[in-house]
Structure formats: structure tokens, C-alpha cells
PDB file of C-alpha atoms in Angstrom:
ATOM      1  CA  MET G   1      35.760 -95.608 -10.049  1.00  0.00           C
ATOM      2  CA  LEU G   2      33.581 -92.600 -10.753  1.00  0.00           C
ATOM      3  CA  GLU G   3      34.947 -89.202  -9.670  1.00  0.00           C
ATOM      4  CA  PRO G   4      32.605 -87.217  -7.433  1.00  0.00           C
ATOM      5  CA  PRO G   5      31.159 -84.108  -9.126  1.00  0.00           C
ATOM      6  CA  ARG G   6      33.025 -80.901  -8.353  1.00  0.00           C
ATOM      7  CA  ILE G   7      31.656 -77.408  -7.845  1.00  0.00           C
ATOM      8  CA  ARG G   8      33.422 -76.413 -11.099  1.00  0.00           C
ATOM      9  CA  ASN G   9      30.671 -78.246 -12.988  1.00  0.00           C
ATOM     10  CA  ALA G  10      27.779 -76.557 -11.227  1.00  0.00           C
ATOM     11  CA  PHE G  11      28.487 -72.890 -10.455  1.00  0.00           C
ATOM     12  CA  SER G  12      27.608 -69.774 -12.422  1.00  0.00           C
ATOM     13  CA  PRO G  13      30.738 -68.064 -13.738  1.00  0.00           C
ATOM     14  CA  PHE G  14      30.479 -64.442 -12.715  1.00  0.00           C
ATOM     15  CA  ALA G  15      33.156 -61.818 -12.187  1.00  0.00           C
ATOM     16  CA  ILE G  16      31.026 -58.795 -11.257  1.00  0.00           C
ATOM     17  CA  THR G  17      31.427 -57.613  -7.672  1.00  0.00           C
ATOM     18  CA  VAL G  18      30.391 -54.570  -5.692  1.00  0.00           C
ATOM     19  CA  ASP G  19      32.518 -52.703  -3.174  1.00  0.00           C
ATOM     20  CA  LEU G  20      31.506 -52.687   0.477  1.00  0.00           C
ATOM     21  CA  ALA G  21      31.496 -48.867   0.557  1.00  0.00           C
ATOM     22  CA  ALA G  22      29.521 -48.471  -2.691  1.00  0.00           C
ATOM     23  CA  PRO G  23      26.070 -46.888  -2.645  1.00  0.00           C
ATOM     24  CA  LEU G  24      23.297 -49.425  -2.186  1.00  0.00           C
ATOM     25  CA  ALA G  25      21.695 -48.041  -5.349  1.00  0.00           C
ATOM     26  CA  GLN G  26      24.771 -49.205  -7.294  1.00  0.00           C
ATOM     27  CA  ALA G  27      24.353 -52.757  -5.994  1.00  0.00           C
ATOM     28  CA  ARG G  28      20.682 -52.722  -6.937  1.00  0.00           C
ATOM     29  CA  SER G  29      21.553 -51.454 -10.433  1.00  0.00           C
ATOM     30  CA  LEU G  30      24.164 -54.196 -10.915  1.00  0.00           C
ATOM     31  CA  LEU G  31      21.716 -56.883  -9.781  1.00  0.00           C
ATOM     32  CA  ASN G  32      19.092 -55.602 -12.214  1.00  0.00           C
ATOM     33  CA  GLU G  33      21.509 -55.022 -15.092  1.00  0.00           C
ATOM     34  CA  HIS G  34      22.969 -58.532 -14.902  1.00  0.00           C
ATOM     35  CA  HIS G  35      19.658 -60.259 -14.046  1.00  0.00           C
ATOM     36  CA  VAL G  36      21.111 -61.929 -10.937  1.00  0.00           C
ATOM     37  CA  ARG G  37      19.867 -62.215  -7.392  1.00  0.00           C
ATOM     38  CA  GLN G  38      23.236 -62.125  -5.567  1.00  0.00           C
ATOM     39  CA  LEU G  39      26.531 -60.262  -5.886  1.00  0.00           C
ATOM     40  CA  PRO G  40      29.861 -60.904  -4.186  1.00  0.00           C
ATOM     41  CA  VAL G  41      31.008 -57.978  -2.019  1.00  0.00           C
ATOM     42  CA  GLN G  42      34.659 -56.932  -1.825  1.00  0.00           C
ATOM     43  CA  ALA G  43      36.646 -54.566   0.382  1.00  0.00           C
ATOM     44  CA  ALA G  44      40.259 -53.762  -0.449  1.00  0.00           C
ATOM     45  CA  GLY G  45      40.234 -56.608  -2.997  1.00  0.00           C
ATOM     46  CA  LEU G  46      39.108 -59.245  -0.484  1.00  0.00           C
ATOM     47  CA  LEU G  47      35.804 -61.110  -0.568  1.00  0.00           C
ATOM     48  CA  VAL G  48      33.904 -60.028   2.529  1.00  0.00           C
ATOM     49  CA  GLY G  49      30.342 -61.114   1.813  1.00  0.00           C
ATOM     50  CA  SER G  50      27.453 -61.057  -0.593  1.00  0.00           C
ATOM     51  CA  ILE G  51      24.426 -58.895  -1.159  1.00  0.00           C
ATOM     52  CA  SER G  52      21.127 -60.087  -2.540  1.00  0.00           C
ATOM     53  CA  VAL G  53      17.899 -58.632  -3.804  1.00  0.00           C
ATOM     54  CA  ALA G  54      16.338 -59.873  -0.556  1.00  0.00           C
ATOM     55  CA  ASP G  55      18.984 -58.063   1.534  1.00  0.00           C
ATOM     56  CA  ILE G  56      18.134 -54.803  -0.228  1.00  0.00           C
ATOM     57  CA  HIS G  57      14.372 -55.288   0.205  1.00  0.00           C
ATOM     58  CA  LEU G  58      14.885 -56.130   3.872  1.00  0.00           C
ATOM     59  CA  ILE G  59      16.822 -52.959   4.663  1.00  0.00           C
ATOM     60  CA  LEU G  60      14.476 -50.716   2.693  1.00  0.00           C
ATOM     61  CA  GLY G  61      11.552 -52.213   4.570  1.00  0.00           C
ATOM     62  CA  PRO G  62       7.886 -51.562   3.887  1.00  0.00           C
ATOM     63  CA  ASP G  63       7.977 -48.012   5.306  1.00  0.00           C
ATOM     64  CA  LEU G  64      11.053 -46.700   3.493  1.00  0.00           C
ATOM     65  CA  GLY G  65      10.746 -45.068   0.101  1.00  0.00           C
ATOM     66  CA  TYR G  66      13.280 -45.499  -2.667  1.00  0.00           C
ATOM     67  CA  ALA G  67      14.623 -41.998  -1.937  1.00  0.00           C
ATOM     68  CA  ASP G  68      16.203 -43.435   1.220  1.00  0.00           C
ATOM     69  CA  ILE G  69      18.326 -45.839  -0.815  1.00  0.00           C
ATOM     70  CA  ASP G  70      20.610 -42.915  -1.717  1.00  0.00           C
ATOM     71  CA  GLU G  71      21.665 -42.611   1.921  1.00  0.00           C
ATOM     72  CA  LEU G  72      22.561 -46.290   2.292  1.00  0.00           C
ATOM     73  CA  ARG G  73      25.735 -48.203   1.425  1.00  0.00           C
ATOM     74  CA  VAL G  74      26.311 -51.854   0.607  1.00  0.00           C
ATOM     75  CA  GLN G  75      27.821 -52.276   4.087  1.00  0.00           C
ATOM     76  CA  ASP G  76      24.398 -51.446   5.556  1.00  0.00           C
ATOM     77  CA  ALA G  77      22.693 -54.408   3.892  1.00  0.00           C
ATOM     78  CA  TYR G  78      25.196 -57.111   2.916  1.00  0.00           C
ATOM     79  CA  THR G  79      25.670 -60.542   4.478  1.00  0.00           C
ATOM     80  CA  ALA G  80      29.159 -60.820   5.991  1.00  0.00           C
ATOM     81  CA  ASN G  81      31.412 -63.872   6.352  1.00  0.00           C
ATOM     82  CA  PRO G  82      30.788 -65.489   2.974  1.00  0.00           C
ATOM     83  CA  TYR G  83      31.003 -69.190   2.359  1.00  0.00           C
ATOM     84  CA  ILE G  84      34.015 -69.439   0.046  1.00  0.00           C
ATOM     85  CA  VAL G  85      34.799 -72.642  -1.848  1.00  0.00           C
ATOM     86  CA  ASP G  86      37.380 -73.733  -4.397  1.00  0.00           C
ATOM     87  CA  LEU G  87      36.621 -74.937  -7.934  1.00  0.00           C
ATOM     88  CA  ASP G  88      37.837 -78.402  -7.009  1.00  0.00           C
ATOM     89  CA  ASP G  89      35.706 -78.825  -3.889  1.00  0.00           C
ATOM     90  CA  PRO G  90      33.264 -81.755  -4.092  1.00  0.00           C
ATOM     91  CA  LEU G  91      29.742 -80.624  -4.967  1.00  0.00           C
ATOM     92  CA  GLU G  92      28.314 -82.907  -2.281  1.00  0.00           C
ATOM     93  CA  GLN G  93      30.374 -81.169   0.413  1.00  0.00           C
ATOM     94  CA  VAL G  94      29.292 -77.699  -0.774  1.00  0.00           C
ATOM     95  CA  LEU G  95      25.601 -78.680  -0.904  1.00  0.00           C
ATOM     96  CA  LEU G  96      25.643 -80.251   2.561  1.00  0.00           C
ATOM     97  CA  THR G  97      27.510 -77.293   4.094  1.00  0.00           C
ATOM     98  CA  MET G  98      25.123 -74.800   2.484  1.00  0.00           C
ATOM     99  CA  ALA G  99      22.148 -76.698   3.908  1.00  0.00           C
ATOM    100  CA  LYS G 100      23.664 -77.195   7.364  1.00  0.00           C
ATOM    101  CA  ASP G 101      24.844 -73.603   7.793  1.00  0.00           C
ATOM    102  CA  ARG G 102      21.960 -72.059   5.793  1.00  0.00           C
ATOM    103  CA  HIS G 103      24.182 -70.268   3.266  1.00  0.00           C
ATOM    104  CA  GLU G 104      22.226 -68.768   0.373  1.00  0.00           C
ATOM    105  CA  CYS G 105      25.306 -68.913  -1.830  1.00  0.00           C
ATOM    106  CA  ALA G 106      28.936 -69.943  -2.051  1.00  0.00           C
ATOM    107  CA  LEU G 107      31.570 -67.736  -3.631  1.00  0.00           C
ATOM    108  CA  VAL G 108      33.664 -69.895  -5.947  1.00  0.00           C
ATOM    109  CA  THR G 109      37.377 -69.155  -6.134  1.00  0.00           C
ATOM    110  CA  HIS G 110      40.522 -70.651  -7.598  1.00  0.00           C
ATOM    111  CA  SER G 111      43.938 -69.716  -6.226  1.00  0.00           C
ATOM    112  CA  GLY G 112      42.235 -66.896  -4.313  1.00  0.00           C
ATOM    113  CA  GLU G 113      40.623 -65.370  -7.419  1.00  0.00           C
ATOM    114  CA  LEU G 114      36.845 -65.074  -7.703  1.00  0.00           C
ATOM    115  CA  MET G 115      35.516 -67.338 -10.456  1.00  0.00           C
ATOM    116  CA  GLY G 116      31.792 -67.098  -9.829  1.00  0.00           C
ATOM    117  CA  ILE G 117      28.948 -67.856  -7.491  1.00  0.00           C
ATOM    118  CA  PHE G 118      26.976 -70.976  -6.572  1.00  0.00           C
ATOM    119  CA  THR G 119      23.436 -70.159  -5.446  1.00  0.00           C
ATOM    120  CA  TYR G 120      20.480 -72.205  -4.285  1.00  0.00           C
ATOM    121  CA  VAL G 121      19.203 -72.028  -7.883  1.00  0.00           C
ATOM    122  CA  ASP G 122      22.439 -73.696  -9.035  1.00  0.00           C
ATOM    123  CA  ALA G 123      21.976 -76.243  -6.239  1.00  0.00           C
ATOM    124  CA  CYS G 124      18.447 -77.080  -7.405  1.00  0.00           C
ATOM    125  CA  ARG G 125      19.644 -77.389 -11.001  1.00  0.00           C
ATOM    126  CA  SER G 126      22.488 -79.714  -9.953  1.00  0.00           C
ATOM    127  CA  CYS G 127      20.196 -81.934  -7.889  1.00  0.00           C
ATOM    128  CA  GLY G 128      17.578 -82.032 -10.659  1.00  0.00           C
ATOM    129  CA  GLU G 129      20.183 -83.052 -13.236  1.00  0.00           C
ATOM    130  CA  PHE G 130      21.492 -85.741 -10.893  1.00  0.00           C
ATOM    131  CA  LEU G 131      17.999 -87.137 -10.335  1.00  0.00           C
ATOM    132  CA  ARG G 132      17.234 -87.099 -14.086  1.00  0.00           C
ATOM    133  CA  LYS G 133      20.458 -89.009 -14.831  1.00  0.00           C
ATOM    134  CA  PHE G 134      19.699 -91.448 -12.022  1.00  0.00           C
ATOM    135  CA  ARG G 135      16.212 -92.085 -13.414  1.00  0.00           C
ATOM    136  CA  GLU G 136      17.554 -92.569 -16.947  1.00  0.00           C
ATOM    137  CA  GLN G 137      20.195 -95.016 -15.713  1.00  0.00           C
ATOM    138  CA  THR G 138      17.621 -96.902 -13.641  1.00  0.00           C
ATOM    139  CA  LEU G 139      15.272 -97.187 -16.642  1.00  0.00           C
ATOM    140  CA  ALA G 140      18.147 -98.384 -18.817  1.00  0.00           C
ATOM    141  CA  ILE G 141      18.828-101.243 -16.372  1.00  0.00           C
ATOM    142  CA  ILE G 142      15.208-102.424 -16.316  1.00  0.00           C
TER     143      ILE G 142
END
């Protein structure tokens, strides 16, 4: 019997985090430097949320200039209560939970240690690969 795919085969390994009390400008710099759209947020070594490019744009708003970013902290813009999964969780379960609860990402851990992040881009890639394999298998049967 075929094993169901696990999140370990679909997430983006990533160990960079930002502290909840860090300046928002630091989060923006990390996002830009690492060419990612989301970062896990920690406080006292615990995962407490995530911050995205969209979160930063939302708090800056159309009327705020970039000078205002120096007055803001990650805690002013982040998304709390992250969806945390384990490396061995079934991919299907993670995808369905993300869709149902409208999570933009899942923080992937193993034995309580951050291993990476699973975003909607990873979800699209996983579904696309599944559909490609399905098509190839279907064509092979015909």
C-alpha cells in the first residue's frame, strides 16, 4: 500500500526567524535579503506567529511613509497563533487545514525545533506535481 505524502517532502527548509520585539525594518530586511514572503516569529524561543510582506504593507498603509517603519515593531504587524505542523504530518491534512482555516503558511517543526515553512506557494507546487504524476500515470495506462 502506498504511503500518503508527508509535509517533509513539500516544505521549504528555512531556519531564519525574527523576534517579536524586533524593529519592523529588520523583518523587512530579512524578507528581502532571503527572497521570501514569510518569516516565522519567535518570542523567548517559542514560535508565536509569522510575518509576511503583505502584513508589512498592510500596517504601513497607503498614507504612511517608510520613515514610520522605524517606529514599528514586528509585534505591531505579525499574525499570531501560527499553524504549527510536524515533519511527519500527512500533506493532505496540512493542505485541508490550511484551506479550511485560511492559514497562509504552516510552520514545520520536528521535536519542537523549527525546520522550515510551508506556504501557499509550496502547496501549489505540491498539488501541481501530484496532478502531473497523475496525468503521466493515466497516460501510461491508456
